[in-house]
Amino acid sequence: MIDYLIVGCGLAGISFSEIALANQKSILVVNDESQNSSKIAGGLYNPVILKRFSEVWQAKEQLELMNAFYTNLEQKIAVKVDFKKTILRKFFSIEEQNNWFSASDKPALAPFLSTTIITKKYAGIDSPFNYGEVLHTGYVDTASLLEQYKNYLLAEKLLLQETFDYDALEVSGNSIRYKNAEVRNIIFAEGFGMHANPFFKHLPLDGTKGELFIIKAPDLDLDVIVNTSVFILPLGNDLYKVGATYNWKDKTDLPTEEGKQELVERIKEIINCEFEIVSHFAGVRPTVRDRRPIVGTHPDSGSIHILNGLGTRGVMLGPAMAKALFENIEKGIPLDKEIDILRFQKRKK
């Protein structure tokens, strides 16, 4: 009898796998390579919405859990994936500077916004209005994380590399069988692939396509992340990850000429040096209109659960949402009403 069958091995699936294993629960993960949003993600963690200078929902609690989560995970897979890195918000006007200082006076934002203007000049960037520094920031190398975690699961014989077969799932009350496995609980962490899921496809999961570049810019000298309308993340050897676009209509993971042109234009708003596009990626983020994750248990079976809708902040949200779902299942601790799938049932009524 397996405690948890986990469908999906992106940031949501890995987060739940780890909390289950940390609590001595048995797991089996089913994963194919159909969903790539976690793999190609920018991986930034940042407690502030820099467009509006507002606090990310439950940022303090998420950061605390996230830091411990990735520290433990790095020890397990013996690969560094969490990189503490300063994020600077480039100012485009005196008004933006003033808005920054107004925001930094708010109690919820004060721990995250430095009140010292960064005046350092970086080769390749014009910055007449300087920068604001966001605190407690960095990025997770999601591609390395997913690859190394998959290798770990394979070595432990905890991974089925296949497309999940819904027709092979037998549910009788709270009893579940998947092929030859008896399972106590099943966690669907499929990202945008949830739309093929007969148990949860009614939920309002939207998909927001994002496109990213790896660029080579020898004349850009940057050792921090610059984040404005796009982020520029230094990777070393004159390479930078740049993203991302937001497309609410196209649900494919194919790079587009439209996305390419948008990114090129936004890069040119930030840097003034030549650059070469080395790679162009695209993926569909699992997003929700109310900007909250989709977490909870199916109303007709106490053994079928969902962990989804992490959107653009999966690196921060994953560990916290996995913990909330695990404690709801194992200890009966109620889910926050803002993330519980019950919120959609109430709207229907």
Short mmCIF file of C-alpha atoms in Angstrom, two decimals:
data_model
loop_
_atom_site.label_atom_id
_atom_site.label_comp_id
_atom_site.label_asym_id
_atom_site.label_seq_id
_atom_site.Cartn_x
_atom_site.Cartn_y
_atom_site.Cartn_z
CA MET A 1 0.00 0.00 0.00
CA ILE A 2 1.49 3.32 -1.13
CA ASP A 3 0.60 6.40 0.91
CA TYR A 4 0.78 8.87 -1.97
CA LEU A 5 0.68 8.48 -5.73
CA ILE A 6 1.83 11.85 -7.09
CA VAL A 7 1.04 12.74 -10.68
CA GLY A 8 3.50 15.33 -12.00
CA CYS A 9 7.09 16.13 -11.13
CA GLY A 10 7.28 19.87 -11.57
CA LEU A 11 7.65 22.29 -8.67
CA ALA A 12 4.28 21.27 -7.18
CA GLY A 13 4.94 17.53 -7.43
CA ILE A 14 8.47 17.80 -6.05
CA SER A 15 7.26 19.95 -3.15
CA PHE A 16 4.64 17.43 -2.14
CA SER A 17 6.96 14.46 -2.64
CA GLU A 18 9.47 16.00 -0.26
CA ILE A 19 7.05 16.81 2.53
CA ALA A 20 5.57 13.31 2.29
CA LEU A 21 9.01 11.66 2.46
CA ALA A 22 10.06 13.94 5.32
CA ASN A 23 7.08 12.59 7.24
CA GLN A 24 7.99 8.95 6.54
CA LYS A 25 5.24 8.43 3.97
CA SER A 26 5.70 6.16 0.96
CA ILE A 27 5.35 7.72 -2.48
CA LEU A 28 5.28 6.84 -6.15
CA VAL A 29 5.57 9.58 -8.79
CA VAL A 30 4.13 9.33 -12.29
CA ASN A 31 5.54 11.81 -14.78
CA ASP A 32 5.99 12.37 -18.48
CA GLU A 33 7.64 15.35 -20.16
CA SER A 34 4.43 16.93 -21.46
CA GLN A 35 4.51 19.95 -19.13
CA ASN A 36 7.61 22.16 -19.19
CA SER A 37 6.63 25.36 -17.39
CA SER A 38 8.60 24.45 -14.24
CA LYS A 39 11.63 23.40 -16.27
CA ILE A 40 11.97 26.60 -18.27
CA ALA A 41 10.81 28.97 -15.53
CA GLY A 42 12.84 31.97 -14.55
CA GLY A 43 12.89 30.51 -11.05
CA LEU A 44 13.05 33.90 -9.33
CA TYR A 45 11.79 34.35 -5.81
CA ASN A 46 10.87 37.83 -4.84
CA PRO A 47 8.51 38.94 -2.03
CA VAL A 48 7.41 42.11 -3.83
CA ILE A 49 5.24 42.71 -6.90
CA LEU A 50 7.52 45.23 -8.54
CA LYS A 51 5.01 46.50 -11.06
CA ARG A 52 2.84 47.92 -8.28
CA PHE A 53 5.28 47.95 -5.34
CA SER A 54 2.97 45.71 -3.33
CA GLU A 55 3.53 42.67 -1.12
CA VAL A 56 3.28 39.14 -2.47
CA TRP A 57 0.53 37.21 -0.66
CA GLN A 58 1.92 35.56 2.51
CA ALA A 59 5.46 36.34 1.36
CA LYS A 60 7.12 36.15 4.79
CA GLU A 61 5.74 32.70 5.60
CA GLN A 62 6.49 31.37 2.13
CA LEU A 63 10.12 32.56 2.23
CA GLU A 64 10.75 30.92 5.59
CA LEU A 65 9.43 27.56 4.40
CA MET A 66 11.15 27.89 1.04
CA ASN A 67 14.60 28.54 2.51
CA ALA A 68 14.48 25.43 4.70
CA PHE A 69 12.96 23.37 1.88
CA TYR A 70 15.70 24.08 -0.68
CA THR A 71 18.49 23.76 1.90
CA ASN A 72 17.32 20.25 2.75
CA LEU A 73 16.73 19.38 -0.89
CA GLU A 74 20.23 20.45 -1.93
CA GLN A 75 21.69 18.14 0.70
CA LYS A 76 19.58 15.25 -0.55
CA ILE A 77 20.37 15.55 -4.27
CA ALA A 78 23.92 16.92 -3.71
CA VAL A 79 23.42 19.75 -6.21
CA LYS A 80 23.19 23.47 -5.52
CA VAL A 81 19.96 24.86 -6.96
CA ASP A 82 19.15 27.84 -4.71
CA PHE A 83 21.19 30.96 -5.46
CA LYS A 84 20.80 34.03 -3.27
CA LYS A 85 21.00 36.97 -5.64
CA THR A 86 20.11 40.64 -5.31
CA ILE A 87 17.20 41.91 -7.38
CA LEU A 88 17.34 45.54 -8.43
CA ARG A 89 14.34 47.43 -9.75
CA LYS A 90 15.51 49.96 -12.32
CA PHE A 91 13.73 53.30 -11.89
CA PHE A 92 12.53 55.14 -14.96
CA SER A 93 11.50 58.38 -13.23
CA ILE A 94 11.63 60.41 -10.03
CA GLU A 95 7.99 59.44 -9.52
CA GLU A 96 8.96 55.76 -9.38
CA GLN A 97 11.61 56.55 -6.78
CA ASN A 98 8.98 58.35 -4.68
CA ASN A 99 6.55 55.45 -5.03
CA TRP A 100 9.30 53.09 -3.86
CA PHE A 101 9.91 55.10 -0.69
CA SER A 102 6.17 55.32 0.00
CA ALA A 103 5.91 51.55 -0.31
CA SER A 104 8.93 50.97 1.94
CA ASP A 105 7.11 52.81 4.75
CA LYS A 106 4.38 50.17 4.81
CA PRO A 107 4.89 47.60 7.61
CA ALA A 108 4.34 44.61 5.32
CA LEU A 109 6.89 45.84 2.76
CA ALA A 110 9.52 47.40 5.04
CA PRO A 111 11.44 44.09 5.51
CA PHE A 112 11.74 43.66 1.75
CA LEU A 113 12.48 47.11 0.28
CA SER A 114 15.80 48.77 1.01
CA THR A 115 15.58 52.52 1.58
CA THR A 116 19.08 53.01 0.18
CA ILE A 117 19.04 53.92 -3.50
CA ILE A 118 21.58 51.89 -5.48
CA THR A 119 23.63 54.31 -7.59
CA LYS A 120 26.13 51.80 -9.00
CA LYS A 121 26.49 52.00 -12.77
CA TYR A 122 26.52 48.75 -14.71
CA ALA A 123 28.17 48.56 -18.11
CA GLY A 124 25.54 48.18 -20.80
CA ILE A 125 22.68 49.84 -18.85
CA ASP A 126 21.70 53.50 -18.70
CA SER A 127 20.26 54.21 -15.25
CA PRO A 128 19.89 57.97 -14.69
CA PHE A 129 17.31 57.37 -11.94
CA ASN A 130 19.28 54.51 -10.33
CA TYR A 131 17.80 51.38 -8.69
CA GLY A 132 15.85 50.13 -5.71
CA GLU A 133 17.07 46.96 -3.98
CA VAL A 134 14.69 44.18 -3.04
CA LEU A 135 15.80 42.10 -0.04
CA HIS A 136 15.60 38.30 0.51
CA THR A 137 15.69 37.46 -3.18
CA GLY A 138 17.35 34.97 -5.52
CA TYR A 139 16.54 32.24 -7.97
CA VAL A 140 16.26 28.47 -8.17
CA ASP A 141 17.83 26.66 -11.10
CA THR A 142 14.62 24.82 -11.89
CA ALA A 143 16.02 22.88 -14.85
CA SER A 144 18.78 21.37 -12.68
CA LEU A 145 16.35 20.75 -9.84
CA LEU A 146 13.90 18.82 -12.01
CA GLU A 147 16.61 16.78 -13.69
CA GLN A 148 18.43 15.87 -10.48
CA TYR A 149 15.24 15.13 -8.58
CA LYS A 150 14.07 12.85 -11.36
CA ASN A 151 17.42 11.01 -11.13
CA TYR A 152 16.97 10.70 -7.37
CA LEU A 153 13.48 9.21 -7.78
CA LEU A 154 14.72 6.78 -10.42
CA ALA A 155 17.58 5.63 -8.19
CA GLU A 156 15.10 5.03 -5.36
CA LYS A 157 12.64 3.29 -7.74
CA LEU A 158 9.98 5.87 -6.96
CA LEU A 159 9.28 7.11 -10.49
CA LEU A 160 7.15 5.82 -13.33
CA GLN A 161 8.20 7.63 -16.51
CA GLU A 162 4.93 7.46 -18.39
CA THR A 163 1.80 9.40 -19.19
CA PHE A 164 -0.75 8.92 -16.46
CA ASP A 165 -3.60 6.68 -17.61
CA TYR A 166 -6.86 7.88 -16.05
CA ASP A 167 -8.63 4.78 -17.37
CA ALA A 168 -6.32 2.60 -15.27
CA LEU A 169 -7.41 4.33 -12.08
CA GLU A 170 -10.00 2.42 -10.06
CA VAL A 171 -11.73 4.40 -7.33
CA SER A 172 -14.15 2.75 -4.93
CA GLY A 173 -15.05 5.04 -2.06
CA ASN A 174 -11.73 5.93 -0.47
CA SER A 175 -9.97 2.92 -1.99
CA ILE A 176 -7.72 3.55 -4.98
CA ARG A 177 -5.88 1.22 -7.30
CA TYR A 178 -3.65 2.36 -10.15
CA LYS A 179 -2.55 -0.54 -12.34
CA ASN A 180 -0.80 -2.87 -9.86
CA ALA A 181 -0.51 -0.36 -7.05
CA GLU A 182 -2.84 0.08 -4.10
CA VAL A 183 -2.85 3.71 -3.03
CA ARG A 184 -4.18 5.58 -0.01
CA ASN A 185 -4.11 9.02 -1.65
CA ILE A 186 -3.48 10.47 -5.08
CA ILE A 187 -2.13 13.98 -5.60
CA PHE A 188 -2.66 15.54 -9.01
CA ALA A 189 0.10 18.10 -9.59
CA GLU A 190 -0.14 18.28 -13.36
CA GLY A 191 0.12 21.98 -14.05
CA PHE A 192 -1.69 23.05 -17.20
CA GLY A 193 -2.16 19.35 -18.02
CA MET A 194 -5.00 19.37 -15.49
CA HIS A 195 -7.41 20.12 -18.35
CA ALA A 196 -7.28 16.42 -19.31
CA ASN A 197 -8.06 15.33 -15.74
CA PRO A 198 -11.64 13.99 -15.42
CA PHE A 199 -11.72 14.73 -11.68
CA PHE A 200 -10.68 18.37 -11.78
CA LYS A 201 -11.03 19.67 -15.32
CA HIS A 202 -14.10 21.67 -14.22
CA LEU A 203 -11.90 23.95 -12.11
CA PRO A 204 -11.08 27.37 -13.63
CA LEU A 205 -7.39 26.81 -14.25
CA ASP A 206 -6.21 29.22 -16.90
CA GLY A 207 -2.97 29.03 -18.79
CA THR A 208 -0.63 31.96 -19.26
CA LYS A 209 2.03 31.38 -21.88
CA GLY A 210 5.46 32.76 -21.15
CA GLU A 211 8.44 33.06 -23.48
CA LEU A 212 12.06 33.45 -22.36
CA PHE A 213 15.50 33.91 -23.90
CA ILE A 214 19.03 33.00 -23.11
CA ILE A 215 21.09 35.85 -24.55
CA LYS A 216 24.81 36.45 -24.92
CA ALA A 217 25.87 40.03 -24.18
CA PRO A 218 29.67 40.42 -23.78
CA ASP A 219 29.37 44.17 -23.12
CA LEU A 220 26.81 43.79 -20.35
CA ASP A 221 28.53 43.59 -16.96
CA LEU A 222 25.87 42.48 -14.48
CA ASP A 223 26.25 40.51 -11.25
CA VAL A 224 22.71 41.13 -9.96
CA ILE A 225 19.22 40.47 -11.31
CA VAL A 226 17.62 43.53 -12.88
CA ASN A 227 13.83 43.38 -12.93
CA THR A 228 11.58 45.89 -14.65
CA SER A 229 9.14 44.93 -17.41
CA VAL A 230 11.33 41.83 -17.83
CA PHE A 231 14.04 40.28 -15.66
CA ILE A 232 17.67 39.91 -16.68
CA LEU A 233 19.38 37.12 -14.76
CA PRO A 234 23.16 36.62 -15.09
CA LEU A 235 24.20 33.00 -15.71
CA GLY A 236 27.94 33.52 -16.19
CA ASN A 237 30.13 33.50 -19.32
CA ASP A 238 28.30 36.57 -20.70
CA LEU A 239 25.03 34.61 -20.74
CA TYR A 240 21.77 35.94 -19.30
CA LYS A 241 18.28 34.51 -18.91
CA VAL A 242 15.65 37.07 -19.89
CA GLY A 243 11.89 36.88 -19.49
CA ALA A 244 9.08 36.76 -19.58
CA THR A 245 6.09 37.48 -21.76
CA TYR A 246 2.45 36.96 -20.79
CA ASN A 247 0.03 35.61 -23.37
CA TRP A 248 -3.45 34.61 -22.19
CA LYS A 249 -4.71 33.29 -25.54
CA ASP A 250 -2.03 30.97 -26.94
CA LYS A 251 -1.96 27.69 -24.98
CA THR A 252 0.94 26.05 -26.84
CA ASP A 253 4.52 25.71 -25.60
CA LEU A 254 6.01 26.75 -28.93
CA PRO A 255 8.14 29.92 -29.20
CA THR A 256 6.57 32.58 -31.40
CA GLU A 257 7.83 35.45 -33.52
CA GLU A 258 5.43 37.75 -31.66
CA GLY A 259 6.91 36.74 -28.31
CA LYS A 260 10.41 37.14 -29.68
CA GLN A 261 9.77 40.68 -30.87
CA GLU A 262 8.15 41.64 -27.56
CA LEU A 263 11.13 40.39 -25.58
CA VAL A 264 13.63 42.06 -27.89
CA GLU A 265 11.84 45.40 -27.51
CA ARG A 266 11.72 45.11 -23.73
CA ILE A 267 15.39 44.17 -23.50
CA LYS A 268 16.29 47.26 -25.52
CA GLU A 269 14.37 49.40 -23.01
CA ILE A 270 16.78 48.23 -20.30
CA ILE A 271 20.19 47.67 -21.89
CA ASN A 272 22.04 49.69 -24.50
CA CYS A 273 24.52 47.10 -25.76
CA GLU A 274 24.43 44.46 -28.45
CA PHE A 275 23.11 40.99 -27.62
CA GLU A 276 22.63 37.68 -29.37
CA ILE A 277 19.70 35.33 -28.78
CA VAL A 278 21.19 31.93 -27.94
CA SER A 279 17.96 30.08 -27.02
CA HIS A 280 14.25 30.82 -27.10
CA PHE A 281 11.85 28.89 -24.82
CA ALA A 282 8.13 28.87 -24.16
CA GLY A 283 5.81 27.21 -21.65
CA VAL A 284 2.28 27.55 -20.29
CA ARG A 285 2.07 28.52 -16.63
CA PRO A 286 -0.84 27.13 -14.62
CA THR A 287 -2.55 30.32 -13.47
CA VAL A 288 -5.86 31.22 -11.84
CA ARG A 289 -7.79 34.45 -12.29
CA ASP A 290 -7.98 35.17 -8.58
CA ARG A 291 -4.18 34.68 -8.41
CA ARG A 292 -4.39 31.97 -5.78
CA PRO A 293 -3.36 28.30 -6.06
CA ILE A 294 -5.83 25.46 -6.51
CA VAL A 295 -5.51 23.14 -3.51
CA GLY A 296 -7.86 20.63 -1.96
CA THR A 297 -9.74 17.36 -2.02
CA HIS A 298 -12.30 16.11 -4.50
CA PRO A 299 -15.84 16.45 -3.05
CA ASP A 300 -16.75 12.86 -3.97
CA SER A 301 -13.57 11.14 -2.73
CA GLY A 302 -11.50 11.94 0.31
CA SER A 303 -8.50 10.25 -1.33
CA ILE A 304 -8.21 12.34 -4.49
CA HIS A 305 -6.44 15.68 -4.13
CA ILE A 306 -5.07 18.52 -6.23
CA LEU A 307 -2.05 20.82 -5.94
CA ASN A 308 -1.98 23.24 -8.84
CA GLY A 309 -2.19 26.84 -10.00
CA LEU A 310 1.21 27.96 -8.68
CA GLY A 311 1.50 30.37 -11.60
CA THR A 312 4.57 32.56 -11.86
CA ARG A 313 5.70 32.03 -8.25
CA GLY A 314 5.99 28.27 -8.04
CA VAL A 315 9.44 28.41 -6.43
CA MET A 316 8.02 30.29 -3.43
CA LEU A 317 4.53 28.85 -3.37
CA GLY A 318 5.33 25.17 -3.87
CA PRO A 319 6.69 24.25 -0.42
CA ALA A 320 4.03 26.25 1.46
CA MET A 321 1.11 24.89 -0.55
CA ALA A 322 2.40 21.30 -0.33
CA LYS A 323 2.70 21.64 3.46
CA ALA A 324 -0.83 23.05 3.70
CA LEU A 325 -2.29 20.18 1.66
CA PHE A 326 -0.31 17.50 3.52
CA GLU A 327 -1.41 18.83 6.92
CA ASN A 328 -4.99 19.05 5.70
CA ILE A 329 -4.94 15.39 4.64
CA GLU A 330 -2.97 13.97 7.56
CA LYS A 331 -4.02 16.21 10.46
CA GLY A 332 -7.32 17.67 9.33
CA ILE A 333 -5.97 21.23 9.51
CA PRO A 334 -8.32 23.36 7.38
CA LEU A 335 -6.97 24.90 4.21
CA ASP A 336 -6.86 28.66 3.86
CA LYS A 337 -10.16 29.62 2.20
CA GLU A 338 -8.23 31.60 -0.42
CA ILE A 339 -6.59 28.45 -1.83
CA ASP A 340 -9.23 25.79 -1.12
CA ILE A 341 -11.06 24.52 -4.23
CA LEU A 342 -14.29 24.90 -2.20
CA ARG A 343 -14.18 28.58 -3.11
CA PHE A 344 -15.29 27.71 -6.63
CA GLN A 345 -18.25 25.64 -5.44
CA LYS A 346 -19.52 28.57 -3.43
CA ARG A 347 -19.39 30.81 -6.47
CA LYS A 348 -21.54 28.36 -8.41
CA LYS A 349 -24.25 28.57 -5.77
#
